[in-house]
PDB file of C-alpha atoms in Angstrom:
ATOM      1  CA  ASP Z  14      27.866  57.809  -6.518  1.00 64.00           C
ATOM      2  CA  ALA Z  15      24.674  58.533  -8.406  1.00 83.00           C
ATOM      3  CA  GLY Z  16      23.501  55.711 -10.599  1.00 94.00           C
ATOM      4  CA  VAL Z  17      21.609  55.938 -13.847  1.00 97.00           C
ATOM      5  CA  ILE Z  18      18.702  58.319 -13.335  1.00 97.00           C
ATOM      6  CA  GLN Z  19      15.484  57.933 -15.259  1.00 97.00           C
ATOM      7  CA  SER Z  20      12.408  60.135 -15.260  1.00 97.00           C
ATOM      8  CA  PRO Z  21       9.557  59.951 -14.878  1.00 97.00           C
ATOM      9  CA  ARG Z  22       9.221  56.762 -12.782  1.00 96.00           C
ATOM     10  CA  HIS Z  23       5.633  56.337 -13.895  1.00 96.00           C
ATOM     11  CA  GLU Z  24       3.714  57.795 -16.794  1.00 96.00           C
ATOM     12  CA  VAL Z  25       0.064  57.312 -17.606  1.00 97.00           C
ATOM     13  CA  THR Z  26      -1.297  58.980 -20.691  1.00 96.00           C
ATOM     14  CA  GLU Z  27      -3.935  58.577 -23.360  1.00 96.00           C
ATOM     15  CA  MET Z  28      -3.220  57.066 -26.709  1.00 96.00           C
ATOM     16  CA  GLY Z  29      -2.176  59.558 -29.327  1.00 96.00           C
ATOM     17  CA  GLN Z  30      -0.240  61.691 -26.883  1.00 97.00           C
ATOM     18  CA  GLU Z  31       3.482  62.298 -27.145  1.00 97.00           C
ATOM     19  CA  VAL Z  32       5.571  60.622 -24.453  1.00 98.00           C
ATOM     20  CA  THR Z  33       9.131  61.592 -23.574  1.00 98.00           C
ATOM     21  CA  LEU Z  34      11.292  59.439 -21.334  1.00 98.00           C
ATOM     22  CA  ARG Z  35      14.543  60.800 -19.967  1.00 98.00           C
ATOM     23  CA  CYS Z  36      17.818  59.295 -18.862  1.00 98.00           C
ATOM     24  CA  LYS Z  37      20.958  60.606 -17.230  1.00 98.00           C
ATOM     25  CA  PRO Z  38      23.797  58.078 -17.458  1.00 97.00           C
ATOM     26  CA  ILE Z  39      26.521  57.616 -14.877  1.00 97.00           C
ATOM     27  CA  SER Z  40      29.125  60.341 -15.230  1.00 96.00           C
ATOM     28  CA  GLY Z  41      32.070  59.124 -17.295  1.00 94.00           C
ATOM     29  CA  HIS Z  42      30.146  56.355 -19.038  1.00 95.00           C
ATOM     30  CA  ASN Z  43      30.232  56.673 -22.819  1.00 93.00           C
ATOM     31  CA  SER Z  44      27.702  54.035 -23.868  1.00 93.00           C
ATOM     32  CA  LEU Z  45      23.970  54.323 -23.241  1.00 95.00           C
ATOM     33  CA  PHE Z  46      21.218  51.806 -23.910  1.00 95.00           C
ATOM     34  CA  TRP Z  47      17.438  51.918 -24.033  1.00 96.00           C
ATOM     35  CA  TYR Z  48      15.608  48.658 -23.266  1.00 96.00           C
ATOM     36  CA  ARG Z  49      11.938  47.769 -23.080  1.00 96.00           C
ATOM     37  CA  GLN Z  50      10.386  45.071 -20.898  1.00 95.00           C
ATOM     38  CA  THR Z  51       6.976  43.537 -21.490  1.00 93.00           C
ATOM     39  CA  MET Z  52       5.340  40.397 -20.177  1.00 89.00           C
ATOM     40  CA  MET Z  53       5.110  38.928 -23.655  1.00 90.00           C
ATOM     41  CA  ARG Z  54       8.589  39.690 -24.973  1.00 90.00           C
ATOM     42  CA  GLY Z  55      10.712  40.155 -21.874  1.00 90.00           C
ATOM     43  CA  LEU Z  56      13.621  42.578 -22.139  1.00 93.00           C
ATOM     44  CA  GLU Z  57      14.606  43.879 -25.558  1.00 93.00           C
ATOM     45  CA  LEU Z  58      17.207  46.320 -26.768  1.00 92.00           C
ATOM     46  CA  LEU Z  59      15.690  49.318 -28.524  1.00 94.00           C
ATOM     47  CA  ILE Z  60      18.741  51.441 -29.317  1.00 94.00           C
ATOM     48  CA  TYR Z  61      22.189  52.196 -28.031  1.00 92.00           C
ATOM     49  CA  PHE Z  62      24.600  55.093 -28.288  1.00 94.00           C
ATOM     50  CA  ASN Z  63      28.360  55.196 -28.108  1.00 93.00           C
ATOM     51  CA  ASN Z  64      29.957  58.605 -27.508  1.00 93.00           C
ATOM     52  CA  ASN Z  65      26.525  60.179 -28.140  1.00 94.00           C
ATOM     53  CA  VAL Z  66      26.230  58.575 -31.593  1.00 93.00           C
ATOM     54  CA  PRO Z  67      23.446  56.038 -32.275  1.00 92.00           C
ATOM     55  CA  ILE Z  68      25.125  52.732 -33.135  1.00 89.00           C
ATOM     56  CA  ASP Z  69      22.263  50.273 -33.450  1.00 86.00           C
ATOM     57  CA  ASP Z  70      18.612  51.269 -33.638  1.00 87.00           C
ATOM     58  CA  SER Z  71      17.377  48.042 -35.201  1.00 85.00           C
ATOM     59  CA  GLY Z  72      15.314  47.320 -32.110  1.00 88.00           C
ATOM     60  CA  MET Z  73      13.238  50.488 -32.391  1.00 91.00           C
ATOM     61  CA  PRO Z  74       9.767  49.135 -33.166  1.00 86.00           C
ATOM     62  CA  GLU Z  75       8.651  51.709 -35.693  1.00 84.00           C
ATOM     63  CA  ASP Z  76       8.874  55.310 -36.770  1.00 90.00           C
ATOM     64  CA  ARG Z  77       6.783  56.434 -33.835  1.00 95.00           C
ATOM     65  CA  PHE Z  78       9.840  55.840 -31.653  1.00 96.00           C
ATOM     66  CA  SER Z  79      12.845  58.136 -31.686  1.00 96.00           C
ATOM     67  CA  ALA Z  80      15.831  58.592 -29.395  1.00 97.00           C
ATOM     68  CA  LYS Z  81      18.387  61.305 -29.040  1.00 97.00           C
ATOM     69  CA  MET Z  82      21.538  61.888 -27.047  1.00 97.00           C
ATOM     70  CA  PRO Z  83      22.427  65.553 -27.398  1.00 96.00           C
ATOM     71  CA  ASN Z  84      25.305  65.316 -24.923  1.00 95.00           C
ATOM     72  CA  ALA Z  85      27.122  62.810 -22.750  1.00 94.00           C
ATOM     73  CA  SER Z  86      24.856  63.339 -19.760  1.00 95.00           C
ATOM     74  CA  PHE Z  87      21.367  63.170 -21.234  1.00 96.00           C
ATOM     75  CA  SER Z  88      19.239  61.043 -23.514  1.00 98.00           C
ATOM     76  CA  THR Z  89      15.571  60.971 -24.435  1.00 98.00           C
ATOM     77  CA  LEU Z  90      13.284  58.318 -25.855  1.00 98.00           C
ATOM     78  CA  LYS Z  91      10.197  59.747 -27.495  1.00 98.00           C
ATOM     79  CA  ILE Z  92       7.010  58.021 -28.651  1.00 97.00           C
ATOM     80  CA  GLN Z  93       4.707  60.002 -30.903  1.00 96.00           C
ATOM     81  CA  PRO Z  94       1.892  59.163 -31.228  1.00 96.00           C
ATOM     82  CA  SER Z  95       1.666  56.667 -28.390  1.00 96.00           C
ATOM     83  CA  GLU Z  96      -0.445  53.501 -28.590  1.00 96.00           C
ATOM     84  CA  PRO Z  97      -1.686  51.090 -25.886  1.00 96.00           C
ATOM     85  CA  ARG Z  98       0.755  48.409 -27.112  1.00 95.00           C
ATOM     86  CA  ASP Z  99       3.622  50.704 -26.123  1.00 96.00           C
ATOM     87  CA  SER Z 100       2.752  50.111 -22.470  1.00 97.00           C
ATOM     88  CA  ALA Z 101       5.840  48.603 -20.871  1.00 96.00           C
ATOM     89  CA  VAL Z 102       8.699  49.340 -18.527  1.00 96.00           C
ATOM     90  CA  TYR Z 103      11.483  51.225 -20.271  1.00 97.00           C
ATOM     91  CA  PHE Z 104      14.978  50.896 -18.847  1.00 97.00           C
ATOM     92  CA  CYS Z 105      18.036  52.973 -19.551  1.00 97.00           C
ATOM     93  CA  ALA Z 106      21.500  51.570 -18.870  1.00 95.00           C
ATOM     94  CA  SER Z 107      25.016  52.911 -19.230  1.00 95.00           C
ATOM     95  CA  THR Z 108      28.534  51.557 -19.232  1.00 92.00           C
ATOM     96  CA  LEU Z 109      32.108  52.510 -19.931  1.00 90.00           C
ATOM     97  CA  ASP Z 110      33.125  51.130 -23.308  1.00 81.00           C
ATOM     98  CA  ARG Z 111      35.891  48.865 -22.028  1.00 76.00           C
ATOM     99  CA  VAL Z 112      36.082  45.080 -22.045  1.00 72.00           C
ATOM    100  CA  GLY Z 113      34.749  43.678 -18.813  1.00 74.00           C
ATOM    101  CA  GLN Z 114      32.693  46.683 -17.774  1.00 82.00           C
ATOM    102  CA  PRO Z 115      29.133  45.829 -16.713  1.00 86.00           C
ATOM    103  CA  GLN Z 116      26.043  47.756 -17.649  1.00 90.00           C
ATOM    104  CA  HIS Z 117      24.312  49.739 -14.909  1.00 94.00           C
ATOM    105  CA  PHE Z 118      20.554  50.042 -15.085  1.00 95.00           C
ATOM    106  CA  GLY Z 119      18.239  52.829 -14.077  1.00 96.00           C
ATOM    107  CA  ASP Z 120      15.081  52.091 -12.085  1.00 94.00           C
ATOM    108  CA  GLY Z 121      12.946  52.192 -15.220  1.00 96.00           C
ATOM    109  CA  THR Z 122       9.909  54.156 -16.356  1.00 97.00           C
ATOM    110  CA  ARG Z 123       6.612  52.316 -16.119  1.00 96.00           C
ATOM    111  CA  LEU Z 124       4.550  53.568 -19.049  1.00 97.00           C
ATOM    112  CA  SER Z 125       0.829  52.986 -19.384  1.00 97.00           C
ATOM    113  CA  ILE Z 126      -0.988  54.130 -22.515  1.00 97.00           C
ATOM    114  CA  LEU Z 127      -4.758  54.122 -22.076  1.00 96.00           C
TER     115      LEU Z 127
ATOM    116  CA  LYS M  29      21.327  36.793 -34.580  1.00 72.00           C
ATOM    117  CA  ASN M  30      22.494  36.321 -31.003  1.00 77.00           C
ATOM    118  CA  GLU M  31      20.341  34.071 -28.843  1.00 89.00           C
ATOM    119  CA  VAL M  32      20.243  33.237 -25.151  1.00 94.00           C
ATOM    120  CA  GLU M  33      18.304  30.291 -23.733  1.00 95.00           C
ATOM    121  CA  GLN M  34      17.687  30.093 -20.016  1.00 96.00           C
ATOM    122  CA  SER M  35      16.283  27.355 -17.782  1.00 96.00           C
ATOM    123  CA  PRO M  36      14.287  26.661 -15.794  1.00 97.00           C
ATOM    124  CA  GLN M  37      11.628  29.301 -16.366  1.00 95.00           C
ATOM    125  CA  ASN M  38      10.238  28.886 -12.856  1.00 97.00           C
ATOM    126  CA  LEU M  39      11.866  27.416  -9.771  1.00 98.00           C
ATOM    127  CA  THR M  40      10.484  27.012  -6.272  1.00 98.00           C
ATOM    128  CA  ALA M  41      12.722  25.695  -3.519  1.00 97.00           C
ATOM    129  CA  GLN M  42      12.954  25.505   0.231  1.00 98.00           C
ATOM    130  CA  GLU M  43      15.160  27.778   2.255  1.00 98.00           C
ATOM    131  CA  GLY M  44      18.683  26.409   2.478  1.00 97.00           C
ATOM    132  CA  GLU M  45      18.624  24.528  -0.811  1.00 97.00           C
ATOM    133  CA  PHE M  46      21.368  24.844  -3.415  1.00 98.00           C
ATOM    134  CA  ILE M  47      20.014  26.590  -6.509  1.00 98.00           C
ATOM    135  CA  THR M  48      21.267  26.303 -10.090  1.00 98.00           C
ATOM    136  CA  ILE M  49      20.045  28.339 -13.053  1.00 98.00           C
ATOM    137  CA  ASN M  50      21.379  27.527 -16.493  1.00 98.00           C
ATOM    138  CA  CYS M  51      22.036  29.616 -19.578  1.00 97.00           C
ATOM    139  CA  SER M  52      23.091  28.591 -23.084  1.00 96.00           C
ATOM    140  CA  TYR M  53      24.084  31.083 -25.719  1.00 94.00           C
ATOM    141  CA  SER M  54      24.860  31.277 -29.404  1.00 91.00           C
ATOM    142  CA  VAL M  55      28.076  31.878 -31.320  1.00 85.00           C
ATOM    143  CA  GLY M  56      28.799  35.570 -31.405  1.00 84.00           C
ATOM    144  CA  ILE M  57      28.269  36.146 -27.719  1.00 88.00           C
ATOM    145  CA  SER M  58      31.565  36.756 -25.970  1.00 85.00           C
ATOM    146  CA  ALA M  59      30.456  37.432 -22.401  1.00 88.00           C
ATOM    147  CA  LEU M  60      27.432  37.187 -20.136  1.00 90.00           C
ATOM    148  CA  HIS M  61      25.696  39.294 -17.557  1.00 92.00           C
ATOM    149  CA  TRP M  62      23.727  37.676 -14.774  1.00 96.00           C
ATOM    150  CA  LEU M  63      21.050  40.143 -13.676  1.00 96.00           C
ATOM    151  CA  GLN M  64      18.662  40.137 -10.754  1.00 96.00           C
ATOM    152  CA  GLN M  65      15.252  41.787 -10.846  1.00 95.00           C
ATOM    153  CA  HIS M  66      13.192  42.066  -7.688  1.00 89.00           C
ATOM    154  CA  PRO M  67       9.410  42.519  -7.619  1.00 82.00           C
ATOM    155  CA  GLY M  68       9.913  46.278  -7.356  1.00 76.00           C
ATOM    156  CA  GLY M  69      11.311  46.104 -10.869  1.00 78.00           C
ATOM    157  CA  GLY M  70      14.871  47.393 -10.537  1.00 89.00           C
ATOM    158  CA  ILE M  71      17.601  45.479 -12.367  1.00 93.00           C
ATOM    159  CA  VAL M  72      20.949  44.835 -10.745  1.00 92.00           C
ATOM    160  CA  SER M  73      23.978  43.331 -12.441  1.00 91.00           C
ATOM    161  CA  LEU M  74      25.258  40.448 -10.312  1.00 93.00           C
ATOM    162  CA  PHE M  75      28.122  39.285 -12.488  1.00 90.00           C
ATOM    163  CA  MET M  76      29.683  39.894 -15.831  1.00 90.00           C
ATOM    164  CA  LEU M  77      31.973  37.116 -16.978  1.00 90.00           C
ATOM    165  CA  SER M  78      33.674  35.932 -20.116  1.00 88.00           C
ATOM    166  CA  SER M  79      35.641  33.016 -18.672  1.00 90.00           C
ATOM    167  CA  GLY M  80      36.023  30.920 -15.550  1.00 93.00           C
ATOM    168  CA  LYS M  81      34.164  31.564 -12.376  1.00 95.00           C
ATOM    169  CA  LYS M  82      33.173  34.457 -10.147  1.00 94.00           C
ATOM    170  CA  LYS M  83      31.910  34.427  -6.576  1.00 95.00           C
ATOM    171  CA  HIS M  84      30.177  37.045  -4.490  1.00 93.00           C
ATOM    172  CA  GLY M  85      28.876  35.976  -1.121  1.00 95.00           C
ATOM    173  CA  ARG M  86      26.498  33.067  -1.655  1.00 97.00           C
ATOM    174  CA  LEU M  87      26.352  33.607  -5.400  1.00 97.00           C
ATOM    175  CA  ILE M  88      28.632  31.815  -7.846  1.00 97.00           C
ATOM    176  CA  ALA M  89      28.661  32.200 -11.612  1.00 97.00           C
ATOM    177  CA  THR M  90      30.520  29.950 -14.010  1.00 97.00           C
ATOM    178  CA  ILE M  91      30.960  29.986 -17.748  1.00 95.00           C
ATOM    179  CA  ASN M  92      32.208  27.341 -20.170  1.00 94.00           C
ATOM    180  CA  ILE M  93      33.201  29.038 -23.392  1.00 90.00           C
ATOM    181  CA  GLN M  94      33.659  25.840 -25.391  1.00 91.00           C
ATOM    182  CA  GLU M  95      30.191  24.600 -24.491  1.00 93.00           C
ATOM    183  CA  LYS M  96      28.664  28.120 -24.595  1.00 93.00           C
ATOM    184  CA  HIS M  97      27.036  27.525 -21.258  1.00 96.00           C
ATOM    185  CA  SER M  98      26.867  29.432 -18.006  1.00 97.00           C
ATOM    186  CA  SER M  99      25.371  28.673 -14.622  1.00 98.00           C
ATOM    187  CA  LEU M 100      24.356  30.789 -11.664  1.00 98.00           C
ATOM    188  CA  HIS M 101      24.424  29.039  -8.305  1.00 98.00           C
ATOM    189  CA  ILE M 102      23.005  30.186  -5.001  1.00 98.00           C
ATOM    190  CA  THR M 103      24.223  28.402  -1.886  1.00 97.00           C
ATOM    191  CA  ALA M 104      22.188  28.291   1.330  1.00 97.00           C
ATOM    192  CA  SER M 105      19.255  29.968  -0.397  1.00 97.00           C
ATOM    193  CA  HIS M 106      17.111  32.417   1.550  1.00 97.00           C
ATOM    194  CA  PRO M 107      13.654  33.900   0.931  1.00 96.00           C
ATOM    195  CA  ARG M 108      15.265  37.248   0.144  1.00 95.00           C
ATOM    196  CA  ASP M 109      16.878  35.574  -2.877  1.00 96.00           C
ATOM    197  CA  SER M 110      13.414  35.339  -4.413  1.00 96.00           C
ATOM    198  CA  ALA M 111      13.586  37.332  -7.634  1.00 97.00           C
ATOM    199  CA  VAL M 112      13.808  36.961 -11.391  1.00 96.00           C
ATOM    200  CA  TYR M 113      17.308  36.075 -12.568  1.00 97.00           C
ATOM    201  CA  ILE M 114      18.139  36.991 -16.132  1.00 96.00           C
ATOM    202  CA  CYS M 115      21.043  35.858 -18.242  1.00 96.00           C
ATOM    203  CA  ALA M 116      22.097  38.378 -20.905  1.00 94.00           C
ATOM    204  CA  GLY M 117      24.662  37.991 -23.652  1.00 91.00           C
ATOM    205  CA  ILE M 118      27.135  40.577 -24.863  1.00 86.00           C
ATOM    206  CA  SER M 119      28.620  40.380 -28.313  1.00 80.00           C
ATOM    207  CA  ARG M 120      31.518  42.746 -27.803  1.00 64.00           C
ATOM    208  CA  GLY M 121      32.986  43.979 -24.554  1.00 50.00           C
ATOM    209  CA  GLY M 122      30.306  45.804 -22.599  1.00 49.00           C
ATOM    210  CA  ALA M 123      29.372  48.318 -25.226  1.00 58.00           C
ATOM    211  CA  ASP M 124      26.982  46.366 -27.384  1.00 73.00           C
ATOM    212  CA  GLY M 125      23.351  45.981 -26.482  1.00 80.00           C
ATOM    213  CA  LEU M 126      22.448  42.940 -24.421  1.00 87.00           C
ATOM    214  CA  THR M 127      20.526  39.924 -25.698  1.00 90.00           C
ATOM    215  CA  PHE M 128      18.359  38.644 -22.878  1.00 93.00           C
ATOM    216  CA  GLY M 129      17.139  35.244 -21.798  1.00 94.00           C
ATOM    217  CA  LYS M 130      13.528  35.016 -20.709  1.00 93.00           C
ATOM    218  CA  GLY M 131      14.465  34.922 -17.045  1.00 95.00           C
ATOM    219  CA  THR M 132      14.047  32.437 -14.209  1.00 97.00           C
ATOM    220  CA  HIS M 133      11.434  33.270 -11.616  1.00 96.00           C
ATOM    221  CA  LEU M 134      12.873  31.956  -8.351  1.00 97.00           C
ATOM    222  CA  ILE M 135      10.826  31.585  -5.184  1.00 97.00           C
ATOM    223  CA  ILE M 136      12.511  30.468  -1.973  1.00 97.00           C
ATOM    224  CA  GLN M 137      10.022  29.340   0.622  1.00 97.00           C
ATOM    225  CA  PRO M 138      10.830  29.601   4.326  1.00 95.00           C
TER     226      PRO M 138
END
């Protein structure tokens, strides 16, 4: 079975540019999460969706970050304009909203903003 | 606000040793993930538990709900177990975002 698929795997861009990260959750999963990992702060929740609806976006750092889930099989995380401090690994995870169901992580997108 | 405290931060051991990593969590967390992250960066869920004990191969995870404490044990450790192990709390089922500990960087020396 295909796992959570993220693209791109690596992204290097100059500050000020728009960055779009993509995620395809596991088919049948109805909850999707975006996490960010940095050396300083470790792993943090940015936002999560349940049945395509954003439930908690309190972890989104600022207005430069936005996330959408237009359908059950696709989500995007956008940064505009990007800044060097946004450099991190961004993980997407999905799960089935049932007690006892684990989250499954994608391989992450390593983002470098120069 | 949910919190997860993990210890130790770093652990180096010899091959074959019994390994224990500890995790304490705050009220409001109802279950825990134990995650493994290898140097390549991918994150794998080892266990998700809300009570009792789970075992998979040489890995054992326990949780004490009253004490709000969980442990991950590795028996007969091997260099391929070297990774970062992360404890993550869940506030409701599996469908809330995780609250992460800072991770334990484990190195098993041959």
